[in-house]
Amino acid sequence: MINISKLYLGRDSASDARVSPLRAQPVVVWNCTRRCNLQCVHCYAEASVTGGANELSTTEGRSLLDDLAAFGAPVVLFSGGEPLLREDLFDLIDHGVKLGLRAVLSTNGTLIDEKTALRLRDAGVSYAGISLDGLRETNDRFRKAIGGFDLALRGIRNCLSAGLRTGLRLTVTRDNVADISGVFDLIEAERIPRVCFYHLAYSGRGAAMMHDDLSHEETRRVIDRIIDRTALLHERGFPVEMLTVDNHADGPYLYLRMLREKRPDAARTLELLRRNGGNSSGEGIGCVSWDGSVHPDQFWRSRCLGNVRQRRFSEIWTDVSNPLLAALRDKRRHVKGRCARCRFLDACGGNLRARAEAATGDTWAPDPACYLTDKEIAPDATLRSTRPSRDD
């Protein structure tokens, strides 16, 4: 995640104090069900109404949470499908929170009435991320649900009214990019305090949408628009926390813009990006699927590291005899092409490996969604002295 509010505007956020970028153990996304009441065209989990077979039972889910808490995982993100379709969701959330885990919910929001919002708050959910993929007509087309926009907006309003920290999530493609200005108007009107703009991941149904992804020039324009509108909201007295997700080229791009604007905090931004390390699939983030399969991240479902029904997550995650897991923790020695030559590799982390593999068939090829030019990533004498060498 690239925190525009923090890096560009110098505004610390509530999430900074909750999870350190230097955490020792991973944030874990648990796709606790494949069932969903919507049919989103870009769903990485390929969720469906009848997709609930072979899910971890309540007992197995509790055991997973026991292990994650003992392992020191700071956050469990309950995702799906639609996690609210699990009848035991509140029991599982309550169990995890009592163990000291921070519970986060990723939801389409359509099932959150006033009572459900209060239950989520009282269960100890610390944050609910609710997905919209544009304004009313666009969103409902994306999610194949007439009325889905209004129900999701109701869910956002109910969560905010309940005092539950809530944010909006949107995946940008060519089919909804025209709605971004209107979405910013909505954010301001509804006073939505946190927003995550996702780049398209070529996973699940999203794999069939590569042709709908933004071009490099379109991506640059979108990121500039997000930066500009975020700055404007802050100027108007609304300190929204704005993040972009799943394209770590956004960080160096932001830094280069700050250099062009001669902003005095540009060097600090690059330092923070390097300290964070960029993409952390297989290290700082992991995923457990509905059937117990463990993946390097929630988008890389074609790569299975093990299954919690056979071995605990903590055992799977620390087993560096797994060649993929070991390589992901030493990506500098494996990435190829322009990634290997990039002066921002230590700030980007090689971007999204799942997208690179889906597009090229090569795990270590450059991510085609990287929109930085060859000139921008070329070695720079002013940076060479501070960048660790490949042998460090």
PDB file of N, CA and C in Angstrom, residues 1 42 106-108 127 129-136 138-140 142-143 149 156 167-187 192 194-201 214 222-223 225-226 242-246 250 299:
ATOM      1  N   MET A   1       0.834  -1.197   0.000  1.00  0.00           N
ATOM      2  CA  MET A   1       0.000   0.000   0.000  1.00  0.00           C
ATOM      3  C   MET A   1       0.873   1.253   0.000  1.00  0.00           C
ATOM      4  N   HIS A  42     -14.318  -8.785 -11.685  1.00  0.00           N
ATOM      5  CA  HIS A  42     -12.876  -8.841 -11.466  1.00  0.00           C
ATOM      6  C   HIS A  42     -12.515  -9.640 -10.219  1.00  0.00           C
ATOM      7  N   SER A 106     -13.230  -7.340   5.104  1.00  0.00           N
ATOM      8  CA  SER A 106     -13.323  -6.926   3.706  1.00  0.00           C
ATOM      9  C   SER A 106     -14.651  -7.434   3.168  1.00  0.00           C
ATOM     10  N   THR A 107     -15.530  -6.524   2.779  1.00  0.00           N
ATOM     11  CA  THR A 107     -16.914  -6.881   2.485  1.00  0.00           C
ATOM     12  C   THR A 107     -17.466  -6.033   1.346  1.00  0.00           C
ATOM     13  N   ASN A 108     -18.490  -6.555   0.679  1.00  0.00           N
ATOM     14  CA  ASN A 108     -19.160  -5.722  -0.324  1.00  0.00           C
ATOM     15  C   ASN A 108     -20.176  -4.785   0.301  1.00  0.00           C
ATOM     16  N   TYR A 127     -11.772  -2.350  11.706  1.00  0.00           N
ATOM     17  CA  TYR A 127     -11.893  -1.635  10.442  1.00  0.00           C
ATOM     18  C   TYR A 127     -12.703  -2.471   9.469  1.00  0.00           C
ATOM     19  N   GLY A 129     -13.518  -2.530   5.403  1.00  0.00           N
ATOM     20  CA  GLY A 129     -13.299  -2.012   4.062  1.00  0.00           C
ATOM     21  C   GLY A 129     -14.433  -2.459   3.167  1.00  0.00           C
ATOM     22  N   ILE A 130     -15.166  -1.495   2.598  1.00  0.00           N
ATOM     23  CA  ILE A 130     -16.365  -1.790   1.812  1.00  0.00           C
ATOM     24  C   ILE A 130     -16.111  -1.411   0.355  1.00  0.00           C
ATOM     25  N   SER A 131     -16.409  -2.321  -0.543  1.00  0.00           N
ATOM     26  CA  SER A 131     -16.064  -2.150  -1.953  1.00  0.00           C
ATOM     27  C   SER A 131     -17.176  -1.465  -2.742  1.00  0.00           C
ATOM     28  N   LEU A 132     -16.773  -0.469  -3.502  1.00  0.00           N
ATOM     29  CA  LEU A 132     -17.578   0.128  -4.567  1.00  0.00           C
ATOM     30  C   LEU A 132     -16.667   0.224  -5.788  1.00  0.00           C
ATOM     31  N   ASP A 133     -17.195   0.008  -6.947  1.00  0.00           N
ATOM     32  CA  ASP A 133     -16.357   0.077  -8.140  1.00  0.00           C
ATOM     33  C   ASP A 133     -16.868   1.116  -9.123  1.00  0.00           C
ATOM     34  N   GLY A 134     -17.220   2.273  -8.564  1.00  0.00           N
ATOM     35  CA  GLY A 134     -17.699   3.369  -9.384  1.00  0.00           C
ATOM     36  C   GLY A 134     -19.002   3.905  -8.831  1.00  0.00           C
ATOM     37  N   LEU A 135     -19.601   4.806  -9.582  1.00  0.00           N
ATOM     38  CA  LEU A 135     -20.895   5.344  -9.194  1.00  0.00           C
ATOM     39  C   LEU A 135     -21.987   4.337  -9.535  1.00  0.00           C
ATOM     40  N   ARG A 136     -23.244   4.711  -9.308  1.00  0.00           N
ATOM     41  CA  ARG A 136     -24.332   3.726  -9.265  1.00  0.00           C
ATOM     42  C   ARG A 136     -24.372   2.802 -10.484  1.00  0.00           C
ATOM     43  N   THR A 138     -22.208   2.251 -12.960  1.00  0.00           N
ATOM     44  CA  THR A 138     -20.963   1.518 -13.199  1.00  0.00           C
ATOM     45  C   THR A 138     -20.786   0.407 -12.178  1.00  0.00           C
ATOM     46  N   ASN A 139     -20.981   0.737 -10.907  1.00  0.00           N
ATOM     47  CA  ASN A 139     -20.817  -0.257  -9.851  1.00  0.00           C
ATOM     48  C   ASN A 139     -21.756  -1.446 -10.050  1.00  0.00           C
ATOM     49  N   ASP A 140     -22.995  -1.168 -10.337  1.00  0.00           N
ATOM     50  CA  ASP A 140     -23.966  -2.255 -10.458  1.00  0.00           C
ATOM     51  C   ASP A 140     -23.675  -3.127 -11.670  1.00  0.00           C
ATOM     52  N   PHE A 142     -20.497  -3.623 -12.801  1.00  0.00           N
ATOM     53  CA  PHE A 142     -19.314  -4.370 -12.371  1.00  0.00           C
ATOM     54  C   PHE A 142     -19.690  -5.537 -11.480  1.00  0.00           C
ATOM     55  N   ARG A 143     -20.627  -5.295 -10.602  1.00  0.00           N
ATOM     56  CA  ARG A 143     -20.949  -6.277  -9.574  1.00  0.00           C
ATOM     57  C   ARG A 143     -22.188  -7.099  -9.906  1.00  0.00           C
ATOM     58  N   PHE A 149     -25.103  -0.670  -5.546  1.00  0.00           N
ATOM     59  CA  PHE A 149     -24.478   0.579  -5.113  1.00  0.00           C
ATOM     60  C   PHE A 149     -25.196   1.139  -3.895  1.00  0.00           C
ATOM     61  N   ILE A 156     -21.912   1.458   4.239  1.00  0.00           N
ATOM     62  CA  ILE A 156     -20.903   2.425   4.670  1.00  0.00           C
ATOM     63  C   ILE A 156     -21.491   3.383   5.698  1.00  0.00           C
ATOM     64  N   GLY A 167     -13.803   2.258   5.513  1.00  0.00           N
ATOM     65  CA  GLY A 167     -13.211   2.832   4.314  1.00  0.00           C
ATOM     66  C   GLY A 167     -13.835   2.279   3.056  1.00  0.00           C
ATOM     67  N   LEU A 168     -13.579   2.958   1.966  1.00  0.00           N
ATOM     68  CA  LEU A 168     -14.072   2.560   0.656  1.00  0.00           C
ATOM     69  C   LEU A 168     -12.927   1.930  -0.130  1.00  0.00           C
ATOM     70  N   ARG A 169     -13.230   0.893  -0.912  1.00  0.00           N
ATOM     71  CA  ARG A 169     -12.241   0.198  -1.736  1.00  0.00           C
ATOM     72  C   ARG A 169     -12.741   0.185  -3.170  1.00  0.00           C
ATOM     73  N   LEU A 170     -11.866   0.520  -4.110  1.00  0.00           N
ATOM     74  CA  LEU A 170     -12.265   0.583  -5.513  1.00  0.00           C
ATOM     75  C   LEU A 170     -11.125   0.079  -6.387  1.00  0.00           C
ATOM     76  N   THR A 171     -11.420  -0.846  -7.311  1.00  0.00           N
ATOM     77  CA  THR A 171     -10.435  -1.333  -8.264  1.00  0.00           C
ATOM     78  C   THR A 171     -10.609  -0.570  -9.574  1.00  0.00           C
ATOM     79  N   VAL A 172      -9.545   0.083 -10.031  1.00  0.00           N
ATOM     80  CA  VAL A 172      -9.622   0.953 -11.204  1.00  0.00           C
ATOM     81  C   VAL A 172      -9.319   0.164 -12.480  1.00  0.00           C
ATOM     82  N   THR A 173     -10.202   0.283 -13.460  1.00  0.00           N
ATOM     83  CA  THR A 173      -9.983  -0.252 -14.802  1.00  0.00           C
ATOM     84  C   THR A 173     -10.452   0.790 -15.804  1.00  0.00           C
ATOM     85  N   ARG A 174     -10.285   0.487 -17.081  1.00  0.00           N
ATOM     86  CA  ARG A 174     -10.757   1.414 -18.115  1.00  0.00           C
ATOM     87  C   ARG A 174     -12.265   1.591 -18.080  1.00  0.00           C
ATOM     88  N   ASP A 175     -12.975   0.605 -17.518  1.00  0.00           N
ATOM     89  CA  ASP A 175     -14.428   0.662 -17.506  1.00  0.00           C
ATOM     90  C   ASP A 175     -15.000   1.565 -16.415  1.00  0.00           C
ATOM     91  N   ASN A 176     -14.190   1.936 -15.430  1.00  0.00           N
ATOM     92  CA  ASN A 176     -14.732   2.801 -14.370  1.00  0.00           C
ATOM     93  C   ASN A 176     -13.869   4.032 -14.086  1.00  0.00           C
ATOM     94  N   VAL A 177     -12.773   4.197 -14.846  1.00  0.00           N
ATOM     95  CA  VAL A 177     -11.863   5.302 -14.557  1.00  0.00           C
ATOM     96  C   VAL A 177     -12.553   6.653 -14.706  1.00  0.00           C
ATOM     97  N   ALA A 178     -13.562   6.739 -15.561  1.00  0.00           N
ATOM     98  CA  ALA A 178     -14.265   8.009 -15.760  1.00  0.00           C
ATOM     99  C   ALA A 178     -15.069   8.421 -14.530  1.00  0.00           C
ATOM    100  N   ASP A 179     -15.298   7.477 -13.614  1.00  0.00           N
ATOM    101  CA  ASP A 179     -16.089   7.773 -12.413  1.00  0.00           C
ATOM    102  C   ASP A 179     -15.255   8.322 -11.258  1.00  0.00           C
ATOM    103  N   ILE A 180     -13.944   8.379 -11.397  1.00  0.00           N
ATOM    104  CA  ILE A 180     -13.101   8.696 -10.248  1.00  0.00           C
ATOM    105  C   ILE A 180     -13.415  10.068  -9.670  1.00  0.00           C
ATOM    106  N   SER A 181     -13.613  11.066 -10.515  1.00  0.00           N
ATOM    107  CA  SER A 181     -13.936  12.399  -9.987  1.00  0.00           C
ATOM    108  C   SER A 181     -15.239  12.358  -9.202  1.00  0.00           C
ATOM    109  N   GLY A 182     -16.218  11.643  -9.720  1.00  0.00           N
ATOM    110  CA  GLY A 182     -17.486  11.516  -9.006  1.00  0.00           C
ATOM    111  C   GLY A 182     -17.342  10.751  -7.702  1.00  0.00           C
ATOM    112  N   VAL A 183     -16.465   9.751  -7.698  1.00  0.00           N
ATOM    113  CA  VAL A 183     -16.210   9.006  -6.465  1.00  0.00           C
ATOM    114  C   VAL A 183     -15.590   9.921  -5.410  1.00  0.00           C
ATOM    115  N   PHE A 184     -14.678  10.800  -5.817  1.00  0.00           N
ATOM    116  CA  PHE A 184     -14.113  11.754  -4.864  1.00  0.00           C
ATOM    117  C   PHE A 184     -15.183  12.688  -4.315  1.00  0.00           C
ATOM    118  N   ASP A 185     -16.121  13.085  -5.152  1.00  0.00           N
ATOM    119  CA  ASP A 185     -17.235  13.907  -4.662  1.00  0.00           C
ATOM    120  C   ASP A 185     -18.036  13.137  -3.616  1.00  0.00           C
ATOM    121  N   LEU A 186     -18.248  11.839  -3.867  1.00  0.00           N
ATOM    122  CA  LEU A 186     -18.970  10.988  -2.917  1.00  0.00           C
ATOM    123  C   LEU A 186     -18.202  10.870  -1.610  1.00  0.00           C
ATOM    124  N   ILE A 187     -16.892  10.661  -1.708  1.00  0.00           N
ATOM    125  CA  ILE A 187     -16.059  10.546  -0.512  1.00  0.00           C
ATOM    126  C   ILE A 187     -16.200  11.787   0.360  1.00  0.00           C
ATOM    127  N   ILE A 192     -16.189   9.893   4.106  1.00  0.00           N
ATOM    128  CA  ILE A 192     -15.580   8.566   4.238  1.00  0.00           C
ATOM    129  C   ILE A 192     -14.108   8.769   4.570  1.00  0.00           C
ATOM    130  N   ARG A 194     -11.356   6.911   4.924  1.00  0.00           N
ATOM    131  CA  ARG A 194     -10.226   6.149   4.375  1.00  0.00           C
ATOM    132  C   ARG A 194     -10.639   5.546   3.044  1.00  0.00           C
ATOM    133  N   VAL A 195      -9.748   5.620   2.056  1.00  0.00           N
ATOM    134  CA  VAL A 195     -10.057   5.120   0.720  1.00  0.00           C
ATOM    135  C   VAL A 195      -8.844   4.387   0.164  1.00  0.00           C
ATOM    136  N   CYS A 196      -9.077   3.217  -0.444  1.00  0.00           N
ATOM    137  CA  CYS A 196      -8.021   2.452  -1.102  1.00  0.00           C
ATOM    138  C   CYS A 196      -8.384   2.273  -2.567  1.00  0.00           C
ATOM    139  N   PHE A 197      -7.562   2.842  -3.442  1.00  0.00           N
ATOM    140  CA  PHE A 197      -7.710   2.612  -4.874  1.00  0.00           C
ATOM    141  C   PHE A 197      -6.794   1.453  -5.267  1.00  0.00           C
ATOM    142  N   TYR A 198      -7.387   0.358  -5.728  1.00  0.00           N
ATOM    143  CA  TYR A 198      -6.642  -0.838  -6.110  1.00  0.00           C
ATOM    144  C   TYR A 198      -6.340  -0.828  -7.598  1.00  0.00           C
ATOM    145  N   HIS A 199      -5.131  -1.261  -7.947  1.00  0.00           N
ATOM    146  CA  HIS A 199      -4.819  -1.588  -9.329  1.00  0.00           C
ATOM    147  C   HIS A 199      -5.341  -2.988  -9.603  1.00  0.00           C
ATOM    148  N   LEU A 200      -5.659  -3.275 -10.851  1.00  0.00           N
ATOM    149  CA  LEU A 200      -6.213  -4.570 -11.223  1.00  0.00           C
ATOM    150  C   LEU A 200      -5.178  -5.678 -11.065  1.00  0.00           C
ATOM    151  N   ALA A 201      -5.569  -6.744 -10.353  1.00  0.00           N
ATOM    152  CA  ALA A 201      -4.730  -7.945 -10.249  1.00  0.00           C
ATOM    153  C   ALA A 201      -5.256  -8.980 -11.241  1.00  0.00           C
ATOM    154  N   LEU A 214      -5.503  -0.342 -17.282  1.00  0.00           N
ATOM    155  CA  LEU A 214      -5.079   0.957 -17.795  1.00  0.00           C
ATOM    156  C   LEU A 214      -3.733   0.840 -18.496  1.00  0.00           C
ATOM    157  N   VAL A 222      -4.138   8.802 -13.721  1.00  0.00           N
ATOM    158  CA  VAL A 222      -5.018   8.460 -12.595  1.00  0.00           C
ATOM    159  C   VAL A 222      -4.327   8.731 -11.260  1.00  0.00           C
ATOM    160  N   ILE A 223      -3.073   8.325 -11.144  1.00  0.00           N
ATOM    161  CA  ILE A 223      -2.362   8.544  -9.885  1.00  0.00           C
ATOM    162  C   ILE A 223      -2.222  10.037  -9.619  1.00  0.00           C
ATOM    163  N   ARG A 225      -4.283  12.325 -10.589  1.00  0.00           N
ATOM    164  CA  ARG A 225      -5.601  12.815 -10.201  1.00  0.00           C
ATOM    165  C   ARG A 225      -5.907  12.460  -8.746  1.00  0.00           C
ATOM    166  N   ILE A 226      -5.534  11.248  -8.341  1.00  0.00           N
ATOM    167  CA  ILE A 226      -5.754  10.846  -6.947  1.00  0.00           C
ATOM    168  C   ILE A 226      -4.949  11.743  -6.002  1.00  0.00           C
ATOM    169  N   MET A 242      -5.700   8.396   2.197  1.00  0.00           N
ATOM    170  CA  MET A 242      -5.812   7.915   0.821  1.00  0.00           C
ATOM    171  C   MET A 242      -4.654   6.994   0.502  1.00  0.00           C
ATOM    172  N   LEU A 243      -4.983   5.798   0.005  1.00  0.00           N
ATOM    173  CA  LEU A 243      -3.952   4.813  -0.326  1.00  0.00           C
ATOM    174  C   LEU A 243      -4.183   4.253  -1.720  1.00  0.00           C
ATOM    175  N   THR A 244      -3.091   3.875  -2.379  1.00  0.00           N
ATOM    176  CA  THR A 244      -3.178   3.071  -3.590  1.00  0.00           C
ATOM    177  C   THR A 244      -2.571   1.702  -3.284  1.00  0.00           C
ATOM    178  N   VAL A 245      -3.103   0.670  -3.938  1.00  0.00           N
ATOM    179  CA  VAL A 245      -2.778  -0.704  -3.553  1.00  0.00           C
ATOM    180  C   VAL A 245      -2.478  -1.557  -4.791  1.00  0.00           C
ATOM    181  N   ASP A 246      -1.500  -2.445  -4.633  1.00  0.00           N
ATOM    182  CA  ASP A 246      -1.178  -3.496  -5.605  1.00  0.00           C
ATOM    183  C   ASP A 246      -0.434  -3.011  -6.844  1.00  0.00           C
ATOM    184  N   ASP A 250       3.773   2.967  -7.686  1.00  0.00           N
ATOM    185  CA  ASP A 250       3.161   4.223  -7.239  1.00  0.00           C
ATOM    186  C   ASP A 250       4.072   4.981  -6.282  1.00  0.00           C
ATOM    187  N   PHE A 299      -3.936 -12.861  -4.029  1.00  0.00           N
ATOM    188  CA  PHE A 299      -4.108 -12.887  -5.479  1.00  0.00           C
ATOM    189  C   PHE A 299      -3.379 -14.054  -6.141  1.00  0.00           C
TER     190      PHE A 299
END
